[in-house]
Coordinates of C-alpha atoms in Angstrom, one line a residue:
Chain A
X20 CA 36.2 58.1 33.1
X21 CA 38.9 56.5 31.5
X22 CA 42.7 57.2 32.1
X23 CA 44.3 60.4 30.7
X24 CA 47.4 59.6 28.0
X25 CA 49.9 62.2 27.0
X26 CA 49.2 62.1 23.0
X27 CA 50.6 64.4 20.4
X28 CA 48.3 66.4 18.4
X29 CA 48.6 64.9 15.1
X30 CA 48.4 61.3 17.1
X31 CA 45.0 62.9 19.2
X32 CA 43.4 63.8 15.5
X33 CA 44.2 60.1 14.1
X34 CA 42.8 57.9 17.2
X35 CA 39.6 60.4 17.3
X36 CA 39.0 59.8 13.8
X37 CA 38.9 55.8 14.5
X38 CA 37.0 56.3 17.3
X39 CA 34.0 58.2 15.1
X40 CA 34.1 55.7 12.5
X41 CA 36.6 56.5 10.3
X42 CA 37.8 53.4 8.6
X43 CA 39.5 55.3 5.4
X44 CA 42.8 57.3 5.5
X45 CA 44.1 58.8 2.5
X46 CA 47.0 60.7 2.6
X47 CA 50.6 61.6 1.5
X48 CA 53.3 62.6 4.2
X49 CA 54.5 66.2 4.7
X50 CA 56.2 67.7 8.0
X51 CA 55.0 68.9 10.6
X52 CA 51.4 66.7 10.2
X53 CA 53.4 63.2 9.3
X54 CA 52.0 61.9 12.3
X55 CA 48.5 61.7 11.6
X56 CA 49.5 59.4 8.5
X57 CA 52.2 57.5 10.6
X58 CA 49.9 56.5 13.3
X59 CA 47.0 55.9 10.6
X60 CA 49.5 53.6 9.2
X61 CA 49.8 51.6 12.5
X62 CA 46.4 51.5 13.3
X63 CA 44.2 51.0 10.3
X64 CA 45.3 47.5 9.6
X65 CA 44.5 46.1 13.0
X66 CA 40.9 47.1 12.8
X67 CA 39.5 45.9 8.9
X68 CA 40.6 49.9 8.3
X69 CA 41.9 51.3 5.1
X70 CA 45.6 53.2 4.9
X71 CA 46.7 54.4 1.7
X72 CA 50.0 56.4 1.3
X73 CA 48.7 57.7 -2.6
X74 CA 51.4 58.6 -4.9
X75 CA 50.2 63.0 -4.4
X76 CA 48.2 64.9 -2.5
X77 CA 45.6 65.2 -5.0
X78 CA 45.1 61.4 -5.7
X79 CA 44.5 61.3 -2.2
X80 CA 42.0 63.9 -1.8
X81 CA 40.3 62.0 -5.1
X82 CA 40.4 58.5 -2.7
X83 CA 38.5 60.6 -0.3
X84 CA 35.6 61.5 -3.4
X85 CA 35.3 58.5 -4.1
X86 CA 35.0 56.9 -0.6
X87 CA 32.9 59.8 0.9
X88 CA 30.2 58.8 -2.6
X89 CA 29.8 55.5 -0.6
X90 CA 28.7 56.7 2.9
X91 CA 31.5 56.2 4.5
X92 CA 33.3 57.9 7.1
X93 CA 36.8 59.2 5.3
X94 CA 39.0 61.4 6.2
X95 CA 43.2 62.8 4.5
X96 CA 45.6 65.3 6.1
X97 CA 48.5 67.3 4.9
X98 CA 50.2 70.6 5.5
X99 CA 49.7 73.9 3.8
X100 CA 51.4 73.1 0.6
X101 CA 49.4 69.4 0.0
X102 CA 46.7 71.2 1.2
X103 CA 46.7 73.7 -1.7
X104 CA 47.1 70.7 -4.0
X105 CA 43.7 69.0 -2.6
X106 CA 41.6 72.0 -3.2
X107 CA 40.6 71.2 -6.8
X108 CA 39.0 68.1 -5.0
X109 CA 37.6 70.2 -1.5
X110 CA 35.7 72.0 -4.3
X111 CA 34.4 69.0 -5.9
X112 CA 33.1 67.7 -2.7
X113 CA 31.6 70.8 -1.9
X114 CA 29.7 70.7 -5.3
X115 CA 28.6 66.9 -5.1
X116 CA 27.9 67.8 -1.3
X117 CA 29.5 65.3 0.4
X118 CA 31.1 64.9 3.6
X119 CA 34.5 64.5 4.4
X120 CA 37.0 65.5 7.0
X121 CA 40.2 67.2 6.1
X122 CA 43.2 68.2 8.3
X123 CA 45.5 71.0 8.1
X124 CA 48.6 71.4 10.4
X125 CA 49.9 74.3 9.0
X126 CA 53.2 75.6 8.7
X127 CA 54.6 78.9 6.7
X128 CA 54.1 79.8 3.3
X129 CA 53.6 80.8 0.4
X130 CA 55.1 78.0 -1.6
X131 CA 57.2 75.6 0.0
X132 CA 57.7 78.3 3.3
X133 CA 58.9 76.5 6.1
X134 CA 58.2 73.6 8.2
X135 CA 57.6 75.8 11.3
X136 CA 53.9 76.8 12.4
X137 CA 51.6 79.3 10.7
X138 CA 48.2 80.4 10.9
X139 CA 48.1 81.9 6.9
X140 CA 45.7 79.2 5.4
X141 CA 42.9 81.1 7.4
X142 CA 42.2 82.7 4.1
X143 CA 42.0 79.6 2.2
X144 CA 40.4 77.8 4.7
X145 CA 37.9 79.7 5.7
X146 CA 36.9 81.9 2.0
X147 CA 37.1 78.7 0.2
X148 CA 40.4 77.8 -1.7
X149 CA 39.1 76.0 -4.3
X150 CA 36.7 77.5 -7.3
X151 CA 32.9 77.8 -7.0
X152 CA 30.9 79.3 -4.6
X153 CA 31.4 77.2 -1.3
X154 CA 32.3 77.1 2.5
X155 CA 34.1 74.4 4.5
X156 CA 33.2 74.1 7.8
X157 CA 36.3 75.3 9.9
X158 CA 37.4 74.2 12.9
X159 CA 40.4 75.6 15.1
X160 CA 41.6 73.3 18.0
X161 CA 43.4 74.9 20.8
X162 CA 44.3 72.0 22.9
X163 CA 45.4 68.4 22.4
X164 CA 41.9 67.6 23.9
X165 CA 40.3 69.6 20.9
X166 CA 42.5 68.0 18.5
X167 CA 40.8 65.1 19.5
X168 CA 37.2 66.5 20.0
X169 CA 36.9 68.8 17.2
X170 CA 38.0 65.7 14.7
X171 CA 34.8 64.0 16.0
X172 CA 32.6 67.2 15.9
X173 CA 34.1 67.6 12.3
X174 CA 33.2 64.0 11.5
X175 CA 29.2 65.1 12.8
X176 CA 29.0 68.2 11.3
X177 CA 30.4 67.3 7.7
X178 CA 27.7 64.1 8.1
X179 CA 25.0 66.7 8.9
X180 CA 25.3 68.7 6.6
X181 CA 26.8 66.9 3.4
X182 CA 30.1 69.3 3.1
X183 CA 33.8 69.2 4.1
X184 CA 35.1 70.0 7.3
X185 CA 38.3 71.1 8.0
X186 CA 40.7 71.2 11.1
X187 CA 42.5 74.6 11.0
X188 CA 45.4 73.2 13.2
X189 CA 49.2 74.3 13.0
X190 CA 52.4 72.9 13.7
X191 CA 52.8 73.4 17.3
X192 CA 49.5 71.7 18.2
X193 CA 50.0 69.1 15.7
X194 CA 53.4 68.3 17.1
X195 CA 53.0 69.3 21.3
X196 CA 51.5 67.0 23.4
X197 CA 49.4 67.1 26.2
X198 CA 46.7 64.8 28.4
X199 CA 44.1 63.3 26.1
X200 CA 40.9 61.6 26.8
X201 CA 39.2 60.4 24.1
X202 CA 37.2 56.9 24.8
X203 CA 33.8 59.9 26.9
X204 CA 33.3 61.4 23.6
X205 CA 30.0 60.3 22.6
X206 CA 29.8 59.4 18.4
X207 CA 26.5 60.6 16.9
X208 CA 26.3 58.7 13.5
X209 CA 23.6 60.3 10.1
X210 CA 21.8 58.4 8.0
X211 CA 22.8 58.6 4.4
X212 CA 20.2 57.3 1.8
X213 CA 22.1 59.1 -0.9
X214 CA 25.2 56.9 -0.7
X215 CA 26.2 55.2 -3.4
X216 CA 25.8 51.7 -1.9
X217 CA 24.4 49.4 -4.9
X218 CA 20.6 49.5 -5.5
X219 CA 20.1 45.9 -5.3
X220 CA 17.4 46.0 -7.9
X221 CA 15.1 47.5 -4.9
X222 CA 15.8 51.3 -5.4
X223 CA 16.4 54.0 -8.0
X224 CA 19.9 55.0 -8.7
X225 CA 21.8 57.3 -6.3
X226 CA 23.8 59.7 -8.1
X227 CA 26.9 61.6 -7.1
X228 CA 27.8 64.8 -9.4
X229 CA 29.2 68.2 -9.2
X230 CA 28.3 68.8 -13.0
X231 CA 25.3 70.8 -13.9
X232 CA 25.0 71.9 -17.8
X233 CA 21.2 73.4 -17.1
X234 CA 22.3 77.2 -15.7
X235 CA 18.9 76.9 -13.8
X236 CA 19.5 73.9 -12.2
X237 CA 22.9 75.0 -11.2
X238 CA 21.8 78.9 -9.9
X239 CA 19.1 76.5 -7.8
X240 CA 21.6 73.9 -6.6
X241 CA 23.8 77.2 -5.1
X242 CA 20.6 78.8 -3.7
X243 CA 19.8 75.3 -2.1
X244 CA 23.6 75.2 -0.3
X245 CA 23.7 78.9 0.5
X246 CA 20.5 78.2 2.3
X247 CA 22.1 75.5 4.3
X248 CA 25.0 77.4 5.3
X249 CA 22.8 80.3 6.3
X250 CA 21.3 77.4 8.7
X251 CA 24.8 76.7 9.6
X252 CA 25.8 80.5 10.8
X253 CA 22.8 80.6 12.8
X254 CA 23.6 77.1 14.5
X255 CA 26.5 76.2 14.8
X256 CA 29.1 78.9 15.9
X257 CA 31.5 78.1 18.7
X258 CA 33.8 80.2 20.7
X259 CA 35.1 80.3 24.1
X260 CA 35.4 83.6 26.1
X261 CA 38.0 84.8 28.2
X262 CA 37.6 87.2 31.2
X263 CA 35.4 89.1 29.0
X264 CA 32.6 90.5 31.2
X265 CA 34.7 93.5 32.0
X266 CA 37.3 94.1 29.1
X267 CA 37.9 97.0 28.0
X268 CA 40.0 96.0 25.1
X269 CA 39.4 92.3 23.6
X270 CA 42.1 90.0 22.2
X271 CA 41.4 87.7 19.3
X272 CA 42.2 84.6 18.9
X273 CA 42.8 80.7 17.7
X274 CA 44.9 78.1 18.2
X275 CA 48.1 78.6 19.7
X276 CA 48.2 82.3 19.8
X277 CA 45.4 82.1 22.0
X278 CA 47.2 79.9 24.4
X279 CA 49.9 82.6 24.1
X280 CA 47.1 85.5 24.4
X281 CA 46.1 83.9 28.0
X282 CA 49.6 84.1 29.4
X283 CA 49.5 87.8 28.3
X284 CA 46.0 88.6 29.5
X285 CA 46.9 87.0 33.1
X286 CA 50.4 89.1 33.2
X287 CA 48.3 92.6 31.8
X288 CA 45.0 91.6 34.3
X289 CA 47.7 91.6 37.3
X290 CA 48.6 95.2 36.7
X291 CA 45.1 96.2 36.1
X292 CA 44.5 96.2 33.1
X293 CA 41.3 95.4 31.7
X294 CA 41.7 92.7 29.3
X295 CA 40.0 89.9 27.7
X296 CA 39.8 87.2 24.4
X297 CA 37.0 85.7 21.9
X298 CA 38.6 82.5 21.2
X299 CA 36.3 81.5 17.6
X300 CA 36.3 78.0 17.7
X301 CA 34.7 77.4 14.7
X302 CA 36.2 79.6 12.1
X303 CA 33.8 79.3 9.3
X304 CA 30.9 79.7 10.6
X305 CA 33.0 82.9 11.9
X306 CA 30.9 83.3 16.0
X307 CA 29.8 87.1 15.0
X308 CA 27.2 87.3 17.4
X309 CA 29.7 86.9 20.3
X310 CA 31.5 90.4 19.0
X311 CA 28.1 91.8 18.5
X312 CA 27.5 91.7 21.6
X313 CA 31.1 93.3 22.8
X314 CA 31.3 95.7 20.1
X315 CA 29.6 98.6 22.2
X316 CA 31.5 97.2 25.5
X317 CA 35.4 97.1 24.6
X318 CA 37.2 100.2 23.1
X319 CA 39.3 98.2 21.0
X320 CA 40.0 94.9 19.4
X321 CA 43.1 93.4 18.7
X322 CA 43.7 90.1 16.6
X323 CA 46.3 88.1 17.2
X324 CA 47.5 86.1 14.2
X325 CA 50.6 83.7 12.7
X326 CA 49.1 85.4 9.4
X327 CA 49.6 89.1 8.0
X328 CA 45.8 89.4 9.0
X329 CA 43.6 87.6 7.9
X330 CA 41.2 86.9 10.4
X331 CA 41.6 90.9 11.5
X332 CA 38.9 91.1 8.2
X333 CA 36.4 88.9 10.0
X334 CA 36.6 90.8 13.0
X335 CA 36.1 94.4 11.6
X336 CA 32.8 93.0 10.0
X337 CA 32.0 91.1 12.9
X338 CA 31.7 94.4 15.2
X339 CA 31.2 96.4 11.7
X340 CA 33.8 99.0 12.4
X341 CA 32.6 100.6 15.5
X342 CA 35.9 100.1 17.1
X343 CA 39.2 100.1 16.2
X344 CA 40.6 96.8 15.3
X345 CA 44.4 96.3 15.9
X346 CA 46.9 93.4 14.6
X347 CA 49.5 92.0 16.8
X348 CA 51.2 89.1 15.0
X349 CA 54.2 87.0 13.3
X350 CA 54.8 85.4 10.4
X351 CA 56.9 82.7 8.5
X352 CA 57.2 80.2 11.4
X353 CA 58.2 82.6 14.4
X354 CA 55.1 82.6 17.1
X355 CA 54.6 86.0 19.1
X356 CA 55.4 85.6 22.8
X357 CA 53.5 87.1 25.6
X358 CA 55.7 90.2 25.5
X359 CA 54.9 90.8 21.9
X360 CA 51.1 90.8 22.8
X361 CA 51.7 93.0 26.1
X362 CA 53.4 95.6 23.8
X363 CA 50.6 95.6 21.6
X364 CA 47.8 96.1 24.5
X365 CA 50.0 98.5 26.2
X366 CA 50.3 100.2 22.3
X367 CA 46.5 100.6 22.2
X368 CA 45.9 102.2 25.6
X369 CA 45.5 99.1 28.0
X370 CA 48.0 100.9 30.4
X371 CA 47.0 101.5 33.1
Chain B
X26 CA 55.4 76.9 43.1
X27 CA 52.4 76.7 41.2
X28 CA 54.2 76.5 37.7
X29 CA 57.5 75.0 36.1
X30 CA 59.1 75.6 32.9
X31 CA 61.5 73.9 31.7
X32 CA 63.5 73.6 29.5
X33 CA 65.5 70.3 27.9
X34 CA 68.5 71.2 25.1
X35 CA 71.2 69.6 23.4
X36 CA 72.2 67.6 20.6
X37 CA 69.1 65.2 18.6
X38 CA 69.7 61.3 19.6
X39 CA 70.6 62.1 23.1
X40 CA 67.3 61.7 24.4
X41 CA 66.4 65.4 25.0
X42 CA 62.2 64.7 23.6
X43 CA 62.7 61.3 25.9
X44 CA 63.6 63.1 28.6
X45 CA 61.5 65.7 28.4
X46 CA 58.5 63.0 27.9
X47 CA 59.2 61.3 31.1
X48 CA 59.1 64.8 33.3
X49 CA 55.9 65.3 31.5
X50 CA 54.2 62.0 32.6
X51 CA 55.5 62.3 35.8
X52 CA 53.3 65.2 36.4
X53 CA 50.6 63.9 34.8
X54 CA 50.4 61.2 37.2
X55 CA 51.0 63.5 40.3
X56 CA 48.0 65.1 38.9
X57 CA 49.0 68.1 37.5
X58 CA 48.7 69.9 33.9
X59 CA 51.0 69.3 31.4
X60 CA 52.2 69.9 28.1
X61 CA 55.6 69.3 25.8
X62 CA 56.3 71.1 22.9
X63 CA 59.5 69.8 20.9
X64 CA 61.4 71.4 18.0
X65 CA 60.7 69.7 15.2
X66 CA 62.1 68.9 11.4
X67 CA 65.8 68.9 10.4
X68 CA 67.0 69.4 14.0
X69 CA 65.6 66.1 15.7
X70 CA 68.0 64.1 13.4
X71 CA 70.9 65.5 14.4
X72 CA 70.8 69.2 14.9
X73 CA 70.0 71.0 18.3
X74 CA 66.9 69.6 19.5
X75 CA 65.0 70.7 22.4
X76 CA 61.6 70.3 24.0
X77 CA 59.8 73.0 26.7
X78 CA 57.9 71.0 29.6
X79 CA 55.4 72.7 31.7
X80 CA 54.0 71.6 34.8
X81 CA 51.8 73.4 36.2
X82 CA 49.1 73.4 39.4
X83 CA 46.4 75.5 36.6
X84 CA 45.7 74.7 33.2
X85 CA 48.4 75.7 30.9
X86 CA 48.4 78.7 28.8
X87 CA 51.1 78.6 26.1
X88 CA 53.1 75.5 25.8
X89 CA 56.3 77.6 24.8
X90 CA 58.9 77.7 27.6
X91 CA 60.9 81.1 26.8
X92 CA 62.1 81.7 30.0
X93 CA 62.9 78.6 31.9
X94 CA 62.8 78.0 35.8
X95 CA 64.8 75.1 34.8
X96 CA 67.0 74.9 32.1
X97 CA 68.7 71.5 31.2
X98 CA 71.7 71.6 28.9
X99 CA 73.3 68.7 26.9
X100 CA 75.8 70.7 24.3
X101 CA 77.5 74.4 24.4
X102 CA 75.6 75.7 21.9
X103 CA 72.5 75.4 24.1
X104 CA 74.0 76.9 26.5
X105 CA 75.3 80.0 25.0
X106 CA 71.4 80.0 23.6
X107 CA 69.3 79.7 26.7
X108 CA 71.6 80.5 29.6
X109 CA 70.6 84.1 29.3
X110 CA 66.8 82.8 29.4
X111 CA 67.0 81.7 32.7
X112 CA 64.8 83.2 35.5
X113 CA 66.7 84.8 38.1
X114 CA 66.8 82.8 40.7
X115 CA 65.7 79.6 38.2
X116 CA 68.5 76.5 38.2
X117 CA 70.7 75.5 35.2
X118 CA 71.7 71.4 34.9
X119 CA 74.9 71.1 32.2
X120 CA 76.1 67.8 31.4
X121 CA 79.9 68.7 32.0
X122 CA 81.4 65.8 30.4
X123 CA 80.6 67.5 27.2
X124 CA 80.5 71.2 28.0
X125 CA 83.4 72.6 30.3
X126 CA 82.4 76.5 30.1
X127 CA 81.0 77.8 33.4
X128 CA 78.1 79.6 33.7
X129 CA 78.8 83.2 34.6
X130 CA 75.8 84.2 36.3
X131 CA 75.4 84.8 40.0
X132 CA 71.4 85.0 40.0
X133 CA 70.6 81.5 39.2
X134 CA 71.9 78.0 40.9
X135 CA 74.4 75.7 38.5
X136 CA 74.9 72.3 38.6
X137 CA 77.3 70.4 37.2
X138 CA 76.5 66.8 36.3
X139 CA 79.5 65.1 34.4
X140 CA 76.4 62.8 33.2
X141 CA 77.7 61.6 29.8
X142 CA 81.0 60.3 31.4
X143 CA 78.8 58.4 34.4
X144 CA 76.9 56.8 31.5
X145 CA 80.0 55.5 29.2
X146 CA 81.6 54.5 32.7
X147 CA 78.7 52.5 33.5
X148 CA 78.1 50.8 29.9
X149 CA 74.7 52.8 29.8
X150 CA 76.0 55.4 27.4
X151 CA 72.5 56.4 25.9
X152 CA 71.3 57.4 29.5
X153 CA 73.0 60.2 29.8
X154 CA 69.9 62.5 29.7
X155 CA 68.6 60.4 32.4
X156 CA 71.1 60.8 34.8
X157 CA 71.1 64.1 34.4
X158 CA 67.1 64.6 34.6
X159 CA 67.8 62.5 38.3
X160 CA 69.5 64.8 39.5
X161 CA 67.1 67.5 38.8
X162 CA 64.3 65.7 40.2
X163 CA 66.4 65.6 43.5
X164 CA 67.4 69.5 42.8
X165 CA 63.6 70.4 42.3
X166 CA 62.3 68.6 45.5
X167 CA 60.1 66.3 43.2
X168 CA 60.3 62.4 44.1
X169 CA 61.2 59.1 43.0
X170 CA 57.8 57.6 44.0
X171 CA 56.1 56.9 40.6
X172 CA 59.0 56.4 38.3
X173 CA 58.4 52.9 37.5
X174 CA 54.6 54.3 36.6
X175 CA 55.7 56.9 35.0
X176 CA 58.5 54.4 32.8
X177 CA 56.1 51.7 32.2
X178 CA 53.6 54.5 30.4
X179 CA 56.8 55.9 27.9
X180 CA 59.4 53.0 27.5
X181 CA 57.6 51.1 24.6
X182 CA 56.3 47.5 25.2
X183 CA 58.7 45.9 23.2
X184 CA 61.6 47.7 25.0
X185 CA 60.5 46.7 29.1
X186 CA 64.1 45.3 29.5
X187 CA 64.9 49.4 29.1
X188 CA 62.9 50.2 32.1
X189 CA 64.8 49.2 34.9
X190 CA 68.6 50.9 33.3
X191 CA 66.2 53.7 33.1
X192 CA 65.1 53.7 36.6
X193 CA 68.7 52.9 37.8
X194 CA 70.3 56.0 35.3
X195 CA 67.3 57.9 37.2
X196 CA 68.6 56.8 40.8
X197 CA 72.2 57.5 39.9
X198 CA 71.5 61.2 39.1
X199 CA 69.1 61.6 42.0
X200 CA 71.8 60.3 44.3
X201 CA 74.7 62.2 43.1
X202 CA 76.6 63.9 46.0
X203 CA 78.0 67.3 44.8

């Protein structure tokens, strides 16, 4: 095992993505993710890697087309209001299916918002924010460590399956640091006889496209990628449980409130009270068989969100309304502490 | 005890994320969990900056420090912020060249560390924070043992000349009689 390092999370997200491959970096600097771009910047040159500060957000996301067409691994990053501007190209890549790695560290909105975290891209992120029927493949880090392993899991999945993945990250992860070890994580690399690598006279012409004119092409194209992400629910949901066997009422949670929702479940367990967390990992495919399974168990539900609940939708279909479903959360920057989420399981009969 | 938070605060450019990085390794390389959350944006060029470290014997939960077992304070405003904060019982370090209000408290232990005027006496007038992190070290029973570790990790490579003014700023704090 290789020696632990103290790494921010936007630094984690960059040196994972060199380590699966990634050799392309588009992207256009925004606080509080500047630092995947500032280390990319650093880094890239030294190992035959491309950096490319574009002139907007959406040229960059258009680098990313174009590189992803070739078979390479490419990624860009940006906060919530760059992020709105790539989305004409997420939907693109989504229609030509390519893969491609995309990082949000978000901070509050709408519009410009603020600089300080946010969790209220969950919508975009997760129902698609471009046009076009289409998913991204969403995945929320909670640690410095996922930051780092999630990029790389990103990297494989979007390989895999020919779409974009997305890290749903916000500004506290992106900017707190923590131990990292990334040089264990095994890379798994895909074949990809669809790139657009030159046929040298030996092989038909790949082609890359998102525009279909037939109707009955395009209605079978959509079948063909619903049917892959009906594939992808069934495979490849992740989520972490927290002192669940015996909860009575079960917190909600990703990213950095859940880190806040375990302080608050270890201060409510010592009194008693019967508390526990699903911590989805993956956001899209959303882990519903993990509330199945607690629906009939826990009285209640209560998401905790930087959003004004958005996830909480997920979760009522998840356990399809057998329980009530509660939301504790803040908004515009401001994170809810421990005593915020205490209040709220005290609020919906936790007291003991 | 099992878990400390705290807290760094003052003005941004005197070292407060610096600082704050250096406790950090330090308990990485006792072995423990970490993590360091600073502000971010405007306020690390110039405004208040400040950076929660927690150190901790289990993994840690959230990486906010909102009430501080140690609370280290470089500027009055930070003080009138966080004082209240404080954990009764938890220990407040104030750089007293630069603040002279007292704390007013009776539950928590003060110390007053004039550590900006022992760094411009000295010629080392960027090391304020580091004097002042010394003496906490002492204050909190940690030790000096792995500091030239724990320096060699954060002071960049093109800056090893820092490392030993660091060390010495460190020892100077650590040593300071009341």
């Amino acid at each position: 095992m290789g020696d632990k390092v103290l790494m921010k999370g936007n630094e984690a997200i960059a040196e994972a993505a060199i380590k699966a491959g990634c050799r392309h970096y588009f992207g256009y600097p925004i606080t509080p993710q500047t630092e995947v771009a500032a280390y990319m910047s650093k880094r890239m040159p030294k190992i035959g890697g491309t950096f490319l500060q574009a002139e907007s957000e959406i040229a960059a996301i258009n680098m990313v087309i174009g590189v992803a067409s070739a078979g390479y691994r490419v990624m860009t990053s940006s906060s919530s209001p760059g992020i709105s501007l790539k989305q004409e190209g997420i939907s693109y890549l989504a229609g030509c299916d390519l893969p491609a790695l995309v990082v949000n560290v978000e901070r509050g909105g709408p519009g410009l918002g603020g600089i300080q975290p946010s969790q209220s891209d969950y919508w975009q992120a997760t129902k698609a924010g471009g046009h076009g029927d289409y998913h991204n493949l969403v995945l929320a880090p909670a640690s410095v460590q996922e930051m780092a392993s999630l990029t790389i899991k990103g990297f494989e999945l979007a390989d895999k399956y020919g779409m974009v993945a997305m890290i749903l990250a916000d500004g506290t992860m992106g900017q707190m640091m923590e131990p990292v070890e990334i040089d264990d994580i095994e890379i798994k690399t895909v074949e990809k006889p669809w790139a657009l690598t030159g046929t040298g006279m030996k092989r038909e012409h790949n082609i890359v496209n998102s525009l279909y004119l037939k109707p009955e092409l395009l209605e079978q194209k959509n079948f063909e990628r619903y049917e892959k992400y009906a594939k992808i629910e069934r495979d490849e949901a992740m989520f972490e449980e927290y002192l669940m066997d015996d909860a009575e009422i079960c917190l909600v949670a990703f990213g950095i409130t859940s880190r806040v929702a375990k302080n608050a479940i270890n201060e409510a367990r010592a009194k008693g009270v019967k508390v526990g967390m699903i911590r989805p990992i993956t956001l899209w495919p959303f882990p519903k068989k993990a509330f199945e399974a607690r629906a009939d168990q826990c009285k209640a539900f209560v998401s905790v969100e930087m959003s004004m609940g958005q996830m909480i939708e997920d979760v009522k279909l998840a356990i399809e309304c057998k329980k009530p479903v509660y939301l504790c959360n803040r908004v515009g920057g401001m994170i809810p502490t421990p005593e915020d989420i205490l209040s709220k399981i005290d609020e919906v009969g936790g007291a003991k | 005890m099992a878990t400390t938070n705290v807290l760094y605060a003052g003005f941004g450019g005197q070292g407060i994320l610096f600082s704050g990085k250096f406790l950090a390794y330090q308990g990485l390389l006792a072995g423990k969990h970490v993590s360091w959350l600073p502000s971010y944006g405007p306020e690390m060029r110039g405004g208040t900056a400040n950076c929660s470290v927690i150190i901790s014997d289990e993994e840690v939960g959230s990486p906010i420090v909102s009430k501080p077992d140690v609370l280290i304070v470089m500027n009055l405003p930070s003080l009138d912020k966080y004082e209240n904060d404080v954990v009764p019982g938890g220990k407040i370090f104030i750089d007293s060249t630069l603040i002279d209000k007292k704390v007013e408290r009776t539950d928590v232990d003060v110390f007053y560390v004039p550590a900006t005027g022992m760094a411009a006496e000295r010629k080392i007038p960027t090391l304020a924070n580091m004097i002042i992190t010394g003496k906490m070290l002492k204050e909190i029973g940690a030790s000096l043992d792995n500091i030239d570790a724990v320096l060699g990790k954060i002071v960049s490579a093109r800056h090893q000349d820092l490392l030993e003014v660091n060390k010495d700023a460190i020892k100077l704090g650590y040593n300071l009689e009341e």
